[in-house]
Coordinates of C-alpha atoms in Angstrom, one line a residue:
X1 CA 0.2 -223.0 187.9
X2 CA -1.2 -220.3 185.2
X3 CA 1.0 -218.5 183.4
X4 CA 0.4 -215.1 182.0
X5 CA 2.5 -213.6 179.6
X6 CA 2.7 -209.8 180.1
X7 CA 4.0 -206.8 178.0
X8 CA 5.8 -204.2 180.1
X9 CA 5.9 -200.4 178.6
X10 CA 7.8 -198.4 181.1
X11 CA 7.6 -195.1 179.0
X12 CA 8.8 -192.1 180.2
X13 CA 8.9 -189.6 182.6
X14 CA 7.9 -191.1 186.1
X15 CA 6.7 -193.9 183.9
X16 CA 9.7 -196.4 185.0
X17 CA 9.3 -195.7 188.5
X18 CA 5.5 -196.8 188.8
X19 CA 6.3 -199.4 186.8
X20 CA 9.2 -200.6 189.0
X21 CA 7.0 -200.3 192.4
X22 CA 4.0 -202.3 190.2
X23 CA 6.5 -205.1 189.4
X24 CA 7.6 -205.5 193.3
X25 CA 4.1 -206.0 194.2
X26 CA 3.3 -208.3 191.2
X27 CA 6.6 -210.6 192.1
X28 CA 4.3 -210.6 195.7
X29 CA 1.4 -211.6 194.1
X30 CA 2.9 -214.0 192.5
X31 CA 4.8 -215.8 195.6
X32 CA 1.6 -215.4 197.5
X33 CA -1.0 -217.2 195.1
X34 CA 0.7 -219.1 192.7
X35 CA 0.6 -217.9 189.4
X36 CA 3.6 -217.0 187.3
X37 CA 4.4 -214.1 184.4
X38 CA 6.6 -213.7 181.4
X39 CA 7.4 -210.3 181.1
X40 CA 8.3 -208.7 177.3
X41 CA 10.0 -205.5 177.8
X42 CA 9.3 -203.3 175.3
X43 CA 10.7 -199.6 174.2
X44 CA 8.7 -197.2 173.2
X45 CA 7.9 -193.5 174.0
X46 CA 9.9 -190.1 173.5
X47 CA 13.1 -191.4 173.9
X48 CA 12.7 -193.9 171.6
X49 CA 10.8 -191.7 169.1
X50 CA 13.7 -188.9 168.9
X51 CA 16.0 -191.9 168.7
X52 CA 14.6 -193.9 166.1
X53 CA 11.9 -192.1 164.8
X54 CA 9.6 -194.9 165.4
X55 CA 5.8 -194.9 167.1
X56 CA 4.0 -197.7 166.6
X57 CA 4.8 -199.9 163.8
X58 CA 3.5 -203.3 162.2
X59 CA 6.1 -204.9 163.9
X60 CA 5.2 -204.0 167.3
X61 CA 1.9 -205.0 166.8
X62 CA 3.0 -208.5 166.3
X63 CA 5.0 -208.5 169.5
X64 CA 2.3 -207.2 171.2
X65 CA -0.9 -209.3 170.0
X66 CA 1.1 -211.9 171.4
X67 CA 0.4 -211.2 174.5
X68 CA -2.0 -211.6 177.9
X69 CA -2.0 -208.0 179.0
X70 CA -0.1 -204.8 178.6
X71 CA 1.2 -202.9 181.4
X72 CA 2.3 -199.2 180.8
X73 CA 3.8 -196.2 182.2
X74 CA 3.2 -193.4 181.0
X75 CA 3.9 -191.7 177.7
X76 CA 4.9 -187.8 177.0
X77 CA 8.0 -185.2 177.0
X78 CA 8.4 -181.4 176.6
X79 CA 11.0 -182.6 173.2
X80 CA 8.4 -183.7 171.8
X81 CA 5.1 -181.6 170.3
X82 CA 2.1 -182.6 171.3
X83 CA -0.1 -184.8 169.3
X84 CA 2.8 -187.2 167.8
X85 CA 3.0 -189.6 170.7
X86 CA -0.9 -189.6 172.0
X87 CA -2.1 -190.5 168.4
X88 CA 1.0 -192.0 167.0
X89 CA 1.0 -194.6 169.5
X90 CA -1.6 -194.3 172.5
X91 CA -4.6 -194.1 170.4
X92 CA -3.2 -196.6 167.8
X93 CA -2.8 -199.0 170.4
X94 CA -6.3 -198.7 171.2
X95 CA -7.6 -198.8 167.9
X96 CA -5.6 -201.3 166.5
X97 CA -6.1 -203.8 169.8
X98 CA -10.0 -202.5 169.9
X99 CA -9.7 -201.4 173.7
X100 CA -13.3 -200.5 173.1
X101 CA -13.6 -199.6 176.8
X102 CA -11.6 -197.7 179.0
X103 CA -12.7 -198.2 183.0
X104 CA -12.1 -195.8 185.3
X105 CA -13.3 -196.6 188.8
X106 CA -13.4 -193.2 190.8
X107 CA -13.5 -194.5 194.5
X108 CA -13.0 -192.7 197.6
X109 CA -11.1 -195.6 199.8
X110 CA -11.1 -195.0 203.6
X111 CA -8.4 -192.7 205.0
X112 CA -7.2 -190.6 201.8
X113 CA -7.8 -186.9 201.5
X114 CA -10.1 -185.6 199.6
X115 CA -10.5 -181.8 198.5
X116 CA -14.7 -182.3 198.7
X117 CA -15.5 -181.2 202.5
X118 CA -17.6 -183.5 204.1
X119 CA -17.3 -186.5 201.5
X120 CA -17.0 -189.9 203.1
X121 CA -16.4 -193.2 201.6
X122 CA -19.8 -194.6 201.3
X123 CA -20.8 -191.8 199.3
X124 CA -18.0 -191.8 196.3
X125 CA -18.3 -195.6 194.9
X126 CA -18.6 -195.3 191.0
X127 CA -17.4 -196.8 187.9
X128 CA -17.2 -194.7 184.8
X129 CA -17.1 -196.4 181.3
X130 CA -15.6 -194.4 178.6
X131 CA -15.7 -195.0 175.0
X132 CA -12.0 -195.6 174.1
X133 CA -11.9 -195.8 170.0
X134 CA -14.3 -193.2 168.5
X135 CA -15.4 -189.6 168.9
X136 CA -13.5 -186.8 168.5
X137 CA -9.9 -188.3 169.8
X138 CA -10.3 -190.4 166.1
X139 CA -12.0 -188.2 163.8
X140 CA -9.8 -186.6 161.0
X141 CA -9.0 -182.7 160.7
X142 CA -8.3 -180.2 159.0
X143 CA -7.5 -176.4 158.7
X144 CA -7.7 -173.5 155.9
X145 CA -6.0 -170.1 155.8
X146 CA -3.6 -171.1 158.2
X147 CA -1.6 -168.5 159.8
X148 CA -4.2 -165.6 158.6
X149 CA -7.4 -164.0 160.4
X150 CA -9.3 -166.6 157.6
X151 CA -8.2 -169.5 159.5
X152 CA -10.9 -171.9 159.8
X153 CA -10.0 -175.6 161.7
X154 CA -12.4 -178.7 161.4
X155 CA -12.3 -182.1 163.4
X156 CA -14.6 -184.8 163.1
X157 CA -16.3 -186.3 165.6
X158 CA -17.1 -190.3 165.0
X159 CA -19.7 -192.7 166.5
X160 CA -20.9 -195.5 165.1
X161 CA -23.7 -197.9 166.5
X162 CA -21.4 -200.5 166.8
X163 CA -18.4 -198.9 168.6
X164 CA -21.3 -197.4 171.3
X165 CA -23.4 -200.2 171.2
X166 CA -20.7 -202.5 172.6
X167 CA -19.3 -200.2 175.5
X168 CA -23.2 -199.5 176.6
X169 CA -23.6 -203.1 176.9
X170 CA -20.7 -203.4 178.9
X171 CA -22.1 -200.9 181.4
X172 CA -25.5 -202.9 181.7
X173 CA -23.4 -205.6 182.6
X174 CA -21.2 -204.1 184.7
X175 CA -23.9 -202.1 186.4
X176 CA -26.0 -205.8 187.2
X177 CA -23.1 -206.5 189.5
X178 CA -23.3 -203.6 191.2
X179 CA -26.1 -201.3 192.4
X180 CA -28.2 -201.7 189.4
X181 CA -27.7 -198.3 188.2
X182 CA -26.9 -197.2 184.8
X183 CA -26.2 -193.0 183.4
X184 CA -25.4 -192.0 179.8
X185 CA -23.7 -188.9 180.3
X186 CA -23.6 -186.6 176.8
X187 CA -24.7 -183.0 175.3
X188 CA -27.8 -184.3 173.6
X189 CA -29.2 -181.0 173.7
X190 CA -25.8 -179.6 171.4
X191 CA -24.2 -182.5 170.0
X192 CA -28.1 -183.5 168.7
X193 CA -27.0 -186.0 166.0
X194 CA -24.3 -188.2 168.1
X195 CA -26.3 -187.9 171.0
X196 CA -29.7 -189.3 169.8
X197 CA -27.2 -192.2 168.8
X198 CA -26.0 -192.6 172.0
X199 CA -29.8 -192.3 173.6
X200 CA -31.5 -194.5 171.3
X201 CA -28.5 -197.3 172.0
X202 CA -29.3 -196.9 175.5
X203 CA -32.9 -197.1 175.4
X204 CA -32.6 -200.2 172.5
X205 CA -30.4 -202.0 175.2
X206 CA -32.3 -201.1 178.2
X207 CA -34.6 -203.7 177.1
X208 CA -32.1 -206.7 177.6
X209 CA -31.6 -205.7 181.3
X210 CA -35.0 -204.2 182.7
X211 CA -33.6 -204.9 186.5
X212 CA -31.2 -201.7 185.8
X213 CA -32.6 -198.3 186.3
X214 CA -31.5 -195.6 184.1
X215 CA -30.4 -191.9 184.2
X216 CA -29.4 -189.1 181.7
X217 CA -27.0 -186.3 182.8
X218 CA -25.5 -183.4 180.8
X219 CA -21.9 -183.6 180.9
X220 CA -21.7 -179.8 182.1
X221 CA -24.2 -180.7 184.9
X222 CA -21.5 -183.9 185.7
X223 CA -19.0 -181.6 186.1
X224 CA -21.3 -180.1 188.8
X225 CA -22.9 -183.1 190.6
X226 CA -19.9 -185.7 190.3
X227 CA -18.3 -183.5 193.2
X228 CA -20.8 -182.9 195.4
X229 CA -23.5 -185.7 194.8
X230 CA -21.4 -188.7 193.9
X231 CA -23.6 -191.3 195.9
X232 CA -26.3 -190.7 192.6
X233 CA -23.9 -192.3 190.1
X234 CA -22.8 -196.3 189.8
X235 CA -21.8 -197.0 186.2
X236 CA -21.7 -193.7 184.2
X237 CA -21.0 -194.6 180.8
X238 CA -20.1 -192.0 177.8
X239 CA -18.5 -191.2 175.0
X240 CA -14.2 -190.7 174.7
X241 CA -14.0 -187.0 174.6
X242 CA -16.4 -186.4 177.9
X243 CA -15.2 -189.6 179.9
X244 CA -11.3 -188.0 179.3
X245 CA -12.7 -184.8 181.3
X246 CA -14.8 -186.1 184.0
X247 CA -12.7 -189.0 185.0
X248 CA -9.8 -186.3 185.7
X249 CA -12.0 -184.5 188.0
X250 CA -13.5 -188.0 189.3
X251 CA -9.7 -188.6 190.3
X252 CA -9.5 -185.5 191.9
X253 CA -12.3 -185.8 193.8
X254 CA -11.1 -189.8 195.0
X255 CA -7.7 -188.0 196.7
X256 CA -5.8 -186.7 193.6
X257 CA -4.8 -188.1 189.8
X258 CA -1.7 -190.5 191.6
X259 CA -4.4 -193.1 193.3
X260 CA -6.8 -192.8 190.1
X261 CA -6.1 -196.5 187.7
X262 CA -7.5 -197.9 184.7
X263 CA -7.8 -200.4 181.9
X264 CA -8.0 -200.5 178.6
X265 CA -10.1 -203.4 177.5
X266 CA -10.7 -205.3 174.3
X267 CA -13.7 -207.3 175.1
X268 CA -13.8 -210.1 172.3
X269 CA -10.4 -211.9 173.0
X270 CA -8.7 -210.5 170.0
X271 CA -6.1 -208.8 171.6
X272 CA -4.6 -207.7 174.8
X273 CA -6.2 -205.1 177.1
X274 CA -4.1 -202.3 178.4
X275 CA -3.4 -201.6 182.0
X276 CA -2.1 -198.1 183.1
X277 CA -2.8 -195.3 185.7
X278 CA -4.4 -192.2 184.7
X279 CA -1.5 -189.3 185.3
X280 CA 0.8 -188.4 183.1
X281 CA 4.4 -188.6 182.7
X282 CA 5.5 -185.8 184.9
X283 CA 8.8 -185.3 183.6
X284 CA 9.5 -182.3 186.4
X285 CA 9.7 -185.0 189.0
X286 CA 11.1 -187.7 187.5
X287 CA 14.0 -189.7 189.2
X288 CA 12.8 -187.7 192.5
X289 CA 10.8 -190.5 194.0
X290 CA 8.0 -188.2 194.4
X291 CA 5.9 -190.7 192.2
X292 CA 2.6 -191.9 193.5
X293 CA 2.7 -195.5 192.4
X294 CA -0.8 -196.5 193.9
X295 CA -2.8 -195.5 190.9
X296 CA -0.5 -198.1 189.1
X297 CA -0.4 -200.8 191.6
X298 CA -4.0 -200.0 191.5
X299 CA -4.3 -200.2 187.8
X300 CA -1.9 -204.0 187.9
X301 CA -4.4 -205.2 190.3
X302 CA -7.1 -204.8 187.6
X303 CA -4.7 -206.3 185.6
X304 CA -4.8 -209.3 187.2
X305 CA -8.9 -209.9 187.6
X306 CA -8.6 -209.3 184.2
X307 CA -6.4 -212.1 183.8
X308 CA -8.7 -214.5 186.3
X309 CA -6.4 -214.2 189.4
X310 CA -8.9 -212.6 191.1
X311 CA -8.0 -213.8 195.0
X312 CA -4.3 -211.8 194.0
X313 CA -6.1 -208.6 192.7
X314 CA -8.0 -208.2 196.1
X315 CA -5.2 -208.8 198.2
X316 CA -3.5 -206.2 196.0
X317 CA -6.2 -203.6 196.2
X318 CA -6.3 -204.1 200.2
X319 CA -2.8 -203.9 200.3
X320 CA -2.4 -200.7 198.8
X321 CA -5.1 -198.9 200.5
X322 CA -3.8 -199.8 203.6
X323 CA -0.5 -198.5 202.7
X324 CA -2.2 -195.7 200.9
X325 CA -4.3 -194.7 204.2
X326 CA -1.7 -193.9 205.9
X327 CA 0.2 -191.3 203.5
X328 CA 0.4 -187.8 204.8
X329 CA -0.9 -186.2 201.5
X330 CA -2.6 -188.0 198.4
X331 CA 1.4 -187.4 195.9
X332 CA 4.4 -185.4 195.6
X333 CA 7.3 -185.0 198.2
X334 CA 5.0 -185.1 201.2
X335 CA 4.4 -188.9 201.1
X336 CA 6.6 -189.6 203.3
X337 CA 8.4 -192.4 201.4
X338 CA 9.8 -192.7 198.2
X339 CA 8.1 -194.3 195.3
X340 CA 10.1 -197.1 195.4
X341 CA 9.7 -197.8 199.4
X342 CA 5.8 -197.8 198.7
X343 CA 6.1 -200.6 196.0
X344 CA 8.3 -202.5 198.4
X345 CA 5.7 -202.0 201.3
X346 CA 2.8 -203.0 199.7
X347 CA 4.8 -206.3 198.4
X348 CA 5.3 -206.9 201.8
X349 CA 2.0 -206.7 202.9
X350 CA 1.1 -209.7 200.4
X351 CA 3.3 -212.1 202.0
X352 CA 1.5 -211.9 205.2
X353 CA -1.8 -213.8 205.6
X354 CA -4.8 -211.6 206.5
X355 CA -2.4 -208.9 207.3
X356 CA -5.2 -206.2 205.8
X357 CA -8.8 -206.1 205.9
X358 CA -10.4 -206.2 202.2
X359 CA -11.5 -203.1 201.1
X360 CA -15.3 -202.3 202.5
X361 CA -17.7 -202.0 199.6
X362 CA -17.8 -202.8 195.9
X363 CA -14.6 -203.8 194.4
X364 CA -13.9 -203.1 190.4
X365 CA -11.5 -205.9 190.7
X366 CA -13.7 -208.7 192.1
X367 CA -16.2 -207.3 189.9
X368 CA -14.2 -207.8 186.4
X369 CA -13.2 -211.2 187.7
X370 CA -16.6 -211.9 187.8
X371 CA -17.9 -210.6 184.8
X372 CA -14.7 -212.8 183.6
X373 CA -15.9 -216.5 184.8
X374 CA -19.6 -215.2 183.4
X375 CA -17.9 -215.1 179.4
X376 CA -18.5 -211.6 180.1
X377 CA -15.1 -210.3 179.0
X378 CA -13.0 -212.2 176.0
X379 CA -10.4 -214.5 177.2
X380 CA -6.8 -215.4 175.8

């Protein structure tokens, strides 16, 4: 029997209470394949910041590199200004753990709403790779004259050949096991200087893997196709700042941001990969059972092909798009159950042999199993 050993960040807001549905469905798993988890609890978020003052410190680190995989919550509360917590411990995490890639599948399943009239299934199947360590969420800042009409504010925008070159060969690798379809989407025609980077890394690579076909969008023109062409996109990869937008209107688009998941992924082995749904923390609804906990079931179930339990991921993914088909509404108090009743229902599901179909199409979960037995991704 494999055991994984897991580090749980509940956070804050609605945080806990995805994270409490995720864990009844990953006991499921669990019972239903095989494989066992140790779970490391760990505090950390505003609570624990007004508290103790503490983000993310050497020591946590330790704890952490410790581990398989990290599961988490979500992070963020009106107490606390913006800024402290997403770089003080979000974006630390991911530079310090080299989650070079963050992968965001956008994916209209069969049966959810969707605000786009007339878009069906087959035509909203993607994966969007988004530099997770560079660009402008990293680059330093600064401001002059503050508090006067003189003002002026500067931030830096970093990429280096390296950090892009790794996440673009992720996404001709990811892109082989799919439709064979590969689009860098930038502002080469603005950002002239990090762009041409991010072009000539494309067309350098493009070399490697001449059975994928390439495409260049603007990231304005995204913002206008992604809705109401989605069937021209595969693997869209791009850089931090761009793949933060468009993945927020990708999860609009795939039935609203409580279905939307994704990971955090160091690729060499080094260190643990990050698992977490896309929404925030939500504090206005917290302790409602409003929560939407797909997108973190969802995002657990990518935790697990990550992890090589591949069979369990798919049964998880079916699972909760069965459940999720049936909603009334995509989140919030129309669900018809509570967040804690969906957790328990999808669990349930797992215990019952070919109770659900698999999902129809790709799968981002069979597919980073895959890419897993291939050496594709580091292992632990």
């Amino acid at each position: 029997m494999s055991t994984h050993k897991i580090a749980i960040i509940r956070g804050d807001g609605i945080g806990p209470e995805v994270i409490e549905a995720s864990l009844a469905v990953l006991d499921a798993a669990e019972s239903a394949f095989g494989f066992s988890t140790e779970r490391m609890e760990v505090e950390a978020g505003a609570k624990h910041y007004l508290r103790t003052s503490e983000l993310w410190t050497p020591e946590l680190e330790l704890r952490l590199r410790g581990q398989d995989a990290i599961l988490f919550g979500a992070m963020g509360d009106p107490a606390v200004p913006p800024g402290i917590l997403e770089r003080g411990f979000i974006l630390e995490m991911r530079r310090t753990f080299q989650q070079a890639v963050n992968l965001r599948p956008v994916k209209l399943y069969p049966g959810v709403k969707t605000p786009i009239s007339g878009l069906t299934p087959e035509r909203c199947d993607m994966v969007i790779v988004r530099e997770n360590t560079e660009g402008a969420y990293v680059g330093r800042g600064s401001t002059v004259h503050a508090g006067t009409p003189y003002a002026v504010a500067v931030q830096e925008s970093v990429n280096t050949r390296v950090g892009v070159e790794r996440v673009v060969d992720f996404s001709f690798r990811l892109a082989q096991s799919r439709r064979r379809k590969l689009t860098l989407c930038h502002k080469t025609n603005i950002l002239v200087e990090a762009g041409r980077l991010w072009q000539e890394t494309v067309n350098d690579l493009s070399t490697r893997y001449p059975d994928v076909e390439l495409d260049y969008v603007h990231v304005d023109a995204m913002c206008f196709h992604l809705p109401l062409s989605p069937e021209r996109f595969d693997v869209v990869v791009t850089d931090n700042l761009f793949g933060d937008i468009i993945t927020d209107l990708g999860a609009v688009i795939q039935g609203g941001l409580g279905v939307a998941s994704s990971a955090n992924l160091n690729l060499d082995g080094s260190a643990p990969s990050m698992f977490e749904a896309i929404h925030g923390s939500a504090p206005d609804i917290a302790g409602r059972g409003w929560a939407n906990p797909i997108g973190s079931i969802l995002s657990t179930a990518m935790m697990l092909a990550h992890l090589g339990e591949g069979e369990a991921a798919l049964a998880v993914e079916a699972a909760a798009v069965h459940v999720l088909s049936q909603l009334p509404a995509p989140s919030g108090a129309g669900m018809g159950r509570s967040t804690s009743e969906l957790g328990l229902e999808i669990a349930a599901l797992l215990g019952v042999s070919g109770s659900v179909p698999p999902v129809p199409g790709r799968s981002i979960m069979g597919e980073l199993a895959g890419m897993r037995e291939l050496g594709g991704l580091g292992l632990r």
